Coordinates of C-alpha atoms and ligand atoms in Angstrom, one line a residue:
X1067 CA 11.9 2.8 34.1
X1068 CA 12.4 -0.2 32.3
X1069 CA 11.3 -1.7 28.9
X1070 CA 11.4 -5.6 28.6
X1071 CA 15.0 -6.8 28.9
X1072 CA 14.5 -8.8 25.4
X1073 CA 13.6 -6.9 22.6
X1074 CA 10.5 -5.6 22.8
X1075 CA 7.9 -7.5 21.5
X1076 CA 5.1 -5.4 20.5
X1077 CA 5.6 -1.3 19.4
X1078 CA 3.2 1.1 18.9
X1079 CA 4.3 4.6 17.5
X1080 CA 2.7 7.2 16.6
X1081 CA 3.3 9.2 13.6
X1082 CA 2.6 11.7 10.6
X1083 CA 3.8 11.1 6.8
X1084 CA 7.3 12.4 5.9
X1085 CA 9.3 12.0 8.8
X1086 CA 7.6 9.3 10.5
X1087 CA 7.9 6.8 7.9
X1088 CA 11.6 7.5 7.5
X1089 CA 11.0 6.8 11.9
X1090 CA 9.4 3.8 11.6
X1091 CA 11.6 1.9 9.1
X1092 CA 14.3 2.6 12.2
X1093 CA 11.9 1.2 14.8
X1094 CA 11.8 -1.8 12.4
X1095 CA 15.7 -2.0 12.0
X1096 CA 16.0 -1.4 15.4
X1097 CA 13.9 -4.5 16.7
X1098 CA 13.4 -6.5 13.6
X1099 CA 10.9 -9.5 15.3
X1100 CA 8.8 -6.9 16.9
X1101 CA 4.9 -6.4 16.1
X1102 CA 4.6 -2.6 15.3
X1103 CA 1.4 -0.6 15.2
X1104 CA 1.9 3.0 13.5
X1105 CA -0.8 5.3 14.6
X1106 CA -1.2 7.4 11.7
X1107 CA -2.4 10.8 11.3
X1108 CA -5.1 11.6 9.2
X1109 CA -5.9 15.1 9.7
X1110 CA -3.9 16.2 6.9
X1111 CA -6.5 14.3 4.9
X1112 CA -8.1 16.1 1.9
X1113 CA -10.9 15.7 -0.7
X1114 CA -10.0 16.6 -4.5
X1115 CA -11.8 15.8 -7.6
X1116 CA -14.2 13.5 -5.6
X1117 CA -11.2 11.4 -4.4
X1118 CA -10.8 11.0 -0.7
X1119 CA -6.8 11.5 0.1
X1120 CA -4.7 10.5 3.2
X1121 CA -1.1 12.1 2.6
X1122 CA -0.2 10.7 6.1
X1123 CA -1.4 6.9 5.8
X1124 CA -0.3 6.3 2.4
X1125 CA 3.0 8.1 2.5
X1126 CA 3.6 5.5 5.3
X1127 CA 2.8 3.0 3.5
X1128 CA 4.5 3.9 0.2
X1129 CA 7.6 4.2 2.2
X1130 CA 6.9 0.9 4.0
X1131 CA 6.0 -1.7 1.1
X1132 CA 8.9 0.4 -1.5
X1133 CA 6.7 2.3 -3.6
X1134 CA 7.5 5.7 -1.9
X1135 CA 9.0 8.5 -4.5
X1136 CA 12.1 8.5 -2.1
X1137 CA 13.8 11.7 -3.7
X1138 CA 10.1 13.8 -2.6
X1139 CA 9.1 11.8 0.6
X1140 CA 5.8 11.5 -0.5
X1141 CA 3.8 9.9 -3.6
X1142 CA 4.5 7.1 -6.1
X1143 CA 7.9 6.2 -7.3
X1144 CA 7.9 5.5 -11.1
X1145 CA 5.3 8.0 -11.5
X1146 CA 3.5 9.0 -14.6
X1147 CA 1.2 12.7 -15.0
X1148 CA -1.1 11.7 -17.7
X1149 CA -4.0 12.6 -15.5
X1150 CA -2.6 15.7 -14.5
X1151 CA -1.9 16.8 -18.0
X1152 CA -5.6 16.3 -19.0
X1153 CA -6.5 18.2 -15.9
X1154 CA -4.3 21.2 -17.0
X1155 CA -6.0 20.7 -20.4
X1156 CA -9.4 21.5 -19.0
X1157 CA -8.2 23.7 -16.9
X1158 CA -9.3 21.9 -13.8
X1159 CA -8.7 23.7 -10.3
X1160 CA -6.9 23.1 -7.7
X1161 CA -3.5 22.9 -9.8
X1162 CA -1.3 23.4 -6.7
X1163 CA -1.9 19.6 -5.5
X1164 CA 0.2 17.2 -7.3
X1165 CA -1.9 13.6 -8.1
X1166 CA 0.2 11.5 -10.3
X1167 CA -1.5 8.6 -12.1
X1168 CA -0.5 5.9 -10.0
X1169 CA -1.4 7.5 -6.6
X1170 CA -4.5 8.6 -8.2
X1171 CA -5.2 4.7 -8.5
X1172 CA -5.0 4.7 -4.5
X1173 CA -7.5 7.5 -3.9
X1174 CA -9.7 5.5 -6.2
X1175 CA -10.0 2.2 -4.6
X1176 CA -10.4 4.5 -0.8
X1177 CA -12.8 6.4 -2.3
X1178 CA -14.7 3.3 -3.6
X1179 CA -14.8 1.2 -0.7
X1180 CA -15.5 4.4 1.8
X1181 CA -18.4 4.7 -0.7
X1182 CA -19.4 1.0 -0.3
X1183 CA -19.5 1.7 3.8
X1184 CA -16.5 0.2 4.6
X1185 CA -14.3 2.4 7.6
X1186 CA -11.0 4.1 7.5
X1187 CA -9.0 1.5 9.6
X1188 CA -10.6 -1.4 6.9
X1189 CA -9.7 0.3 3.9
X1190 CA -6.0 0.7 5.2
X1191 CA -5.6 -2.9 6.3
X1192 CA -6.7 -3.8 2.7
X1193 CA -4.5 -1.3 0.9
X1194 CA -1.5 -2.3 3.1
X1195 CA -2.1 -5.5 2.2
X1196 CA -0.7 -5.0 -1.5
X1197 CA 2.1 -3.2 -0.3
X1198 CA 3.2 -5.0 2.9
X1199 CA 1.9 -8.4 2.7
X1200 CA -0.6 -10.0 4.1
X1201 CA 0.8 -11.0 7.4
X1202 CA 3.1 -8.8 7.9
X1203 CA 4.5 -7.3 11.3
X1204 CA 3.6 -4.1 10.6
X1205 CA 0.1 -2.2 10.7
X1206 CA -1.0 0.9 9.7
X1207 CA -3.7 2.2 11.8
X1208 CA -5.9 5.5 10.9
X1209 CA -5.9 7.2 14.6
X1210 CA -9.6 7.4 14.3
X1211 CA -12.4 6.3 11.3
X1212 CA -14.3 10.0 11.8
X1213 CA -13.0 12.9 9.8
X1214 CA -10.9 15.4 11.0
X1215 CA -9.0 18.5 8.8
X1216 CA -6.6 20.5 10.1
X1217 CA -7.4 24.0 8.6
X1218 CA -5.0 27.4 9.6
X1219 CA -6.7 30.6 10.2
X1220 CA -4.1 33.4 8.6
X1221 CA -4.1 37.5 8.5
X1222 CA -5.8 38.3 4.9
X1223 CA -6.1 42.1 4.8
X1224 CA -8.8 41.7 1.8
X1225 CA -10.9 40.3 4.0
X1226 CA -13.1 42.3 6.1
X1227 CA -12.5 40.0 9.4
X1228 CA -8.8 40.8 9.1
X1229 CA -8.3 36.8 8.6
X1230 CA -9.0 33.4 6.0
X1231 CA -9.0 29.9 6.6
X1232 CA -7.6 27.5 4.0
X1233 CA -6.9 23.5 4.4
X1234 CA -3.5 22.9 5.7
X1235 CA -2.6 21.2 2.3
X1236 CA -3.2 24.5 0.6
X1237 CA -1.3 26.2 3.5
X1238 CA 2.0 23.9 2.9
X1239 CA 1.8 22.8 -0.8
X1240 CA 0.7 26.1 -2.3
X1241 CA 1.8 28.6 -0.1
X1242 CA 4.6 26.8 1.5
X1243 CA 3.4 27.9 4.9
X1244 CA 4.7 31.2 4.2
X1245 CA 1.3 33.4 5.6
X1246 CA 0.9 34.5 9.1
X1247 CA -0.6 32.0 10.8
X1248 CA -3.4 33.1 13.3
X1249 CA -4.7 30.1 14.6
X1250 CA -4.7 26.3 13.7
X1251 CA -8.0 24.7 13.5
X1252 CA -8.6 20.8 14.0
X1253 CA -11.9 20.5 12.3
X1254 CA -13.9 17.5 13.4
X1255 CA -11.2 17.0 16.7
X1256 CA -14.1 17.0 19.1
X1257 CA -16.6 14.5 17.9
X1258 CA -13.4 12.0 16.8
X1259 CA -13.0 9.0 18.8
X1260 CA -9.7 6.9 18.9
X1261 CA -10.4 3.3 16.6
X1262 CA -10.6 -0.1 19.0
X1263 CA -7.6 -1.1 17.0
X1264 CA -6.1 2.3 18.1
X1265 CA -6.7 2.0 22.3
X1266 CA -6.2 -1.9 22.2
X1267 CA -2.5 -1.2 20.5
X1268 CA -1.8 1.4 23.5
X1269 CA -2.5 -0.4 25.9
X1270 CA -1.1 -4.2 24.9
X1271 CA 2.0 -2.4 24.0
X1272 CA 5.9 -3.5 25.2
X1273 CA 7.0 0.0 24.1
X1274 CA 5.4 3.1 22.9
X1275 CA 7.4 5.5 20.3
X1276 CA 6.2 9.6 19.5
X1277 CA 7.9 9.6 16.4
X1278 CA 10.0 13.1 15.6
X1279 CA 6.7 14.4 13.5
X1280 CA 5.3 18.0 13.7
X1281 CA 3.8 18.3 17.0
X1282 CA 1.1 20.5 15.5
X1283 CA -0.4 18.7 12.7
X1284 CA 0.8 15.5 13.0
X1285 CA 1.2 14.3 16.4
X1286 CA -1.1 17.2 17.9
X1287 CA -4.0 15.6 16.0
X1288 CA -3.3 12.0 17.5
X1289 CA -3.3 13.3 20.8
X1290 CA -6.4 15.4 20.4
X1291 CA -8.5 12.4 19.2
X1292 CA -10.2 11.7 22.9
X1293 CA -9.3 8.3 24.7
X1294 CA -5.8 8.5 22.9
X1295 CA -4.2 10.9 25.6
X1296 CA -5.9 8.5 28.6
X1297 CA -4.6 5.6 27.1
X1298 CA -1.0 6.9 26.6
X1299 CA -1.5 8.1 30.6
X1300 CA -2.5 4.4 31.2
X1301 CA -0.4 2.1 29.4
X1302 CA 2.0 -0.4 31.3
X1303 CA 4.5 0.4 28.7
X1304 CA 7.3 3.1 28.6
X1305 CA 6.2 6.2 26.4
X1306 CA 9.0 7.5 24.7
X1307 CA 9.2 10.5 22.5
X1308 CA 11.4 11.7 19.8
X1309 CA 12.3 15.8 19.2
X1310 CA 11.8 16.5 15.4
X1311 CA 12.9 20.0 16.6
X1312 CA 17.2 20.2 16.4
X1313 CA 18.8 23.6 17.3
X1314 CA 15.7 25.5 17.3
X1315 CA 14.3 24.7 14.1
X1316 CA 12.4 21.3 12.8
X1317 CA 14.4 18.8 10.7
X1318 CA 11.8 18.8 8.1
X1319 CA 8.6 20.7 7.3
X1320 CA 6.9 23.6 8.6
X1321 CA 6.7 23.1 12.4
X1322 CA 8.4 26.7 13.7
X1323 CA 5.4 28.3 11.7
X1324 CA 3.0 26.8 13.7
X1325 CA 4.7 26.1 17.2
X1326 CA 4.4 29.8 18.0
X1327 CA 0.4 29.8 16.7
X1328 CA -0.3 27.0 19.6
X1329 CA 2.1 28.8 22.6
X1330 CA 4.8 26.8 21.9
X1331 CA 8.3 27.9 21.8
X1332 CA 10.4 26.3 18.5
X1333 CA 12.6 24.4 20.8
X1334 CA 13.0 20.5 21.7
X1335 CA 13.1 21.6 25.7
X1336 CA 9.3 23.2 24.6
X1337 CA 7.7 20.5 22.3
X1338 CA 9.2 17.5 25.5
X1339 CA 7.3 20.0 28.2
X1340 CA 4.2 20.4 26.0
X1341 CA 3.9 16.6 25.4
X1342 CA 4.4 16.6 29.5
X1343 CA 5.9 13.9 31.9
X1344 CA 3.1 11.2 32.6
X1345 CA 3.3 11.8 36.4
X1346 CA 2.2 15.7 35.6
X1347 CA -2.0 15.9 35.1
X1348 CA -2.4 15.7 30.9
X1349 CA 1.2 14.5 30.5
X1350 CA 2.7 11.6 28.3
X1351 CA 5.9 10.4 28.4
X1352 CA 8.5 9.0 30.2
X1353 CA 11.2 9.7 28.5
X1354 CA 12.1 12.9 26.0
X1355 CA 14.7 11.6 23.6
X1356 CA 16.3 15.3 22.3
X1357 CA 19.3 15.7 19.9
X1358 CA 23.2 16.0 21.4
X1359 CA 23.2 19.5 19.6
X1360 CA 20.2 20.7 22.6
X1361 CA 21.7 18.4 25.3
X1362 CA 21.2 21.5 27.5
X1363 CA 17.9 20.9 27.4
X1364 CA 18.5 17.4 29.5
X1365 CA 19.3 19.3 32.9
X1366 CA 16.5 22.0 32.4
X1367 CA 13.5 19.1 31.6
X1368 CA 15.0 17.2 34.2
X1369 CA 14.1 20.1 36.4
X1370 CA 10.7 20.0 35.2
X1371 CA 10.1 16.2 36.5
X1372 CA 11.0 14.7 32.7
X1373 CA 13.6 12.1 32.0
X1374 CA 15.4 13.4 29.0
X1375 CA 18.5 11.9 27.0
X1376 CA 20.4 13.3 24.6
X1377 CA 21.7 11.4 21.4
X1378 CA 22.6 11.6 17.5
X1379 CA 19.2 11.4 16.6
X1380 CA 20.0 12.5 12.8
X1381 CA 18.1 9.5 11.2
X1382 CA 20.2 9.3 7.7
X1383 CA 20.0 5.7 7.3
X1384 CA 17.1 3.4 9.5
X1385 CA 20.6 1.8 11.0
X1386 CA 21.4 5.2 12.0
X1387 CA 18.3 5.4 13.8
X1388 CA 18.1 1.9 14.9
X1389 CA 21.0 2.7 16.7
X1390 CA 20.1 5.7 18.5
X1391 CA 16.9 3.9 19.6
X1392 CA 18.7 1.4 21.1
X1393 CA 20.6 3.9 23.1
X1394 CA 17.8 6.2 23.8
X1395 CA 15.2 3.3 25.0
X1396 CA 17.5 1.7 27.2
X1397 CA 19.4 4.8 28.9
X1398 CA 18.8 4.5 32.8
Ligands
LIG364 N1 3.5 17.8 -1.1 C1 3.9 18.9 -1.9 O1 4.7 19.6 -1.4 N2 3.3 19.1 -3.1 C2 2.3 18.3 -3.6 O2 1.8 18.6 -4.7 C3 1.9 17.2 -2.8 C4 0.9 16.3 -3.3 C5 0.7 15.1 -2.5 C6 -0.2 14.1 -3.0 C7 -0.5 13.0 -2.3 C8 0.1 12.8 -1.0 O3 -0.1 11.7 -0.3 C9 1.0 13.8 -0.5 C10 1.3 14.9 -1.3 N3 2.2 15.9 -0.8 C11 2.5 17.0 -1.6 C12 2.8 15.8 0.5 C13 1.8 16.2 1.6 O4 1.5 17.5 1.5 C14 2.6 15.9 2.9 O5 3.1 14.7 2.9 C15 1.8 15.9 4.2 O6 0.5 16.1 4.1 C16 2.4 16.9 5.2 O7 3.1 16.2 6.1

């Protein structure tokens, strides 16, 4: 397997919020004249107050263009609640979702232009625009202009059917995924087609990154938009893919709640066989990059047909992760 011997010059990762921003500013250390296309997630997307809201693209773009609240992960930095304090004053509903004033502004301006016709993927490019510059390396890419929610099925036992479904925003910001989940829910999956942009950034690629994102809501629902799993299967460049699951349990968020719900063990040998080797029908990568902690895993995948390597893959600074990308990508 081999990726370009110079750097490579165009990337294409795929990614969720959180996490994969903190990714992607590593890809960028890591190969800092390359063209990189993040392939966001928007199934975590949710409408409030009217407002159309994409946790995963802007997050990604807060983090990218420096107006990310770095101590949350998510949201404005040099926030103010003004809003939010009028809505408590009227005694508006949900409560549990945090809109600060200047994120607010965001929805806004999406919510406007969706309203004027305009798609997903244009609306991003123009947002991005403000915080990354117009020409800039980087693109943020909606994984497919038609809507899709995650939603998770959990045991109620006030409910006759034994069961209730709630958006996965309410599952993780108000109940902190602490139900029993049932059954996760892409709403929308089936009829959601990948973007142009999307399939034409798989396959032109040099290198194609799975960022270390929930496999569930995140990087499942990028998958499960159809034409994205083909083109993976058919691009000339290496697919690699990142474990976000360490020692048996995810570095961030909620992912061993819902591992388990989709027949998925909470284990980086697991989420590398479940993403699949690309010689194996359905499969996708080349090469599963897990952490040294579940360097066991290596032998055991290896078993299974897929090329595994095992690095410091703790990303606490984007050096840190530049460098383990390095290792990772060019490992024979
Ligand atoms: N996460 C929270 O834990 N609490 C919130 O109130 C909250 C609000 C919020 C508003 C806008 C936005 O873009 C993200 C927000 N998030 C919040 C984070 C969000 O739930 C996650 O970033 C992803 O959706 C899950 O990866």
């Amino acid at each position: 397997m081999t990726t370009s011997e110079i750097a490579p010059a165009r990337i294409t990762v795929l990614a969720g919020g959180v996490g994969g921003s903190r990714f992607v500013r590593g890809v960028r250390a890591a190969w800092p004249a390359a063209r990189i296309d993040v392939i966001g997630n928007t199934a975590d997307d949710i409408s409030l107050h009217g407002l159309r809201i994409c946790p995963d693209l802007d997050t990604m773009m807060y983090a990218l263009g420096g107006g990310i609240d770095a101590e949350k992960g998510w949201g404005r930095n040099d926030e103010g609640w003004r809003i939010a304090e009028e809505f408590e004053a009227y005694g508006i509903q949900p409560r549990w979702f945090q809109l600060g004033d200047r994120d607010i502004a965001t929805h806004l301006v999406r919510t406007e232009l969706y309203n004027a016709g305009y798609s997903n993927t244009e609306i991003t490019l123009a947002l991005q625009t403000r915080w990354l510059g117009a020409d800039s390396p980087v693109r943020i890419l909606p994984m497919t202009d038609e809507r899709v929610e995650t939603h998770i099925v959990v045991a109620d036992p006030e409910q006759s059917s034994g069961q209730r479904a709630m958006h996965f925003q309410e599952f993780w910001v108000r109940y902190r995924a602490a139900l029993p989940v049932i059954q996760v829910v892409q709403v929308g999956i089936d009829q959601a087609k990948a973007t142009d942009a999307v399939l034409e950034s798989i396959s032109t690629a040099d290198l194609v990154l799975i960022a270390p994102s929930n496999p569930v809501v995140s990087i499942g629902p990028i998958l499960g938009v159809s034409g994205v799993r083909a083109a993976l299967r058919a691009t000339r460049a290496p697919v690699i893919g990142v474990s976000g699951i360490l020692g048996g349990a995810p570095v961030l968020g909620m992912a061993d709640k819902l591992l388990p719900a989709i027949g998925v063990a909470v284990s980086a040998a697991a989420v590398g066989r479940h993403y699949g080797p690309r010689n194996r029908p359905g499969g996708i990568l080349d090469r599963w990059v897990v952490d040294q902690r579940d360097a066991a895993a290596v032998a055991e995948l290896a078993a299974d047909g897929l090329d595994a390597v095992a690095v410091d893959t703790m990303m606490t600074s984007p050096e840190a992760t530049a460098a383990f990308l390095h290792t990772a990508v060019a490992a024979r």
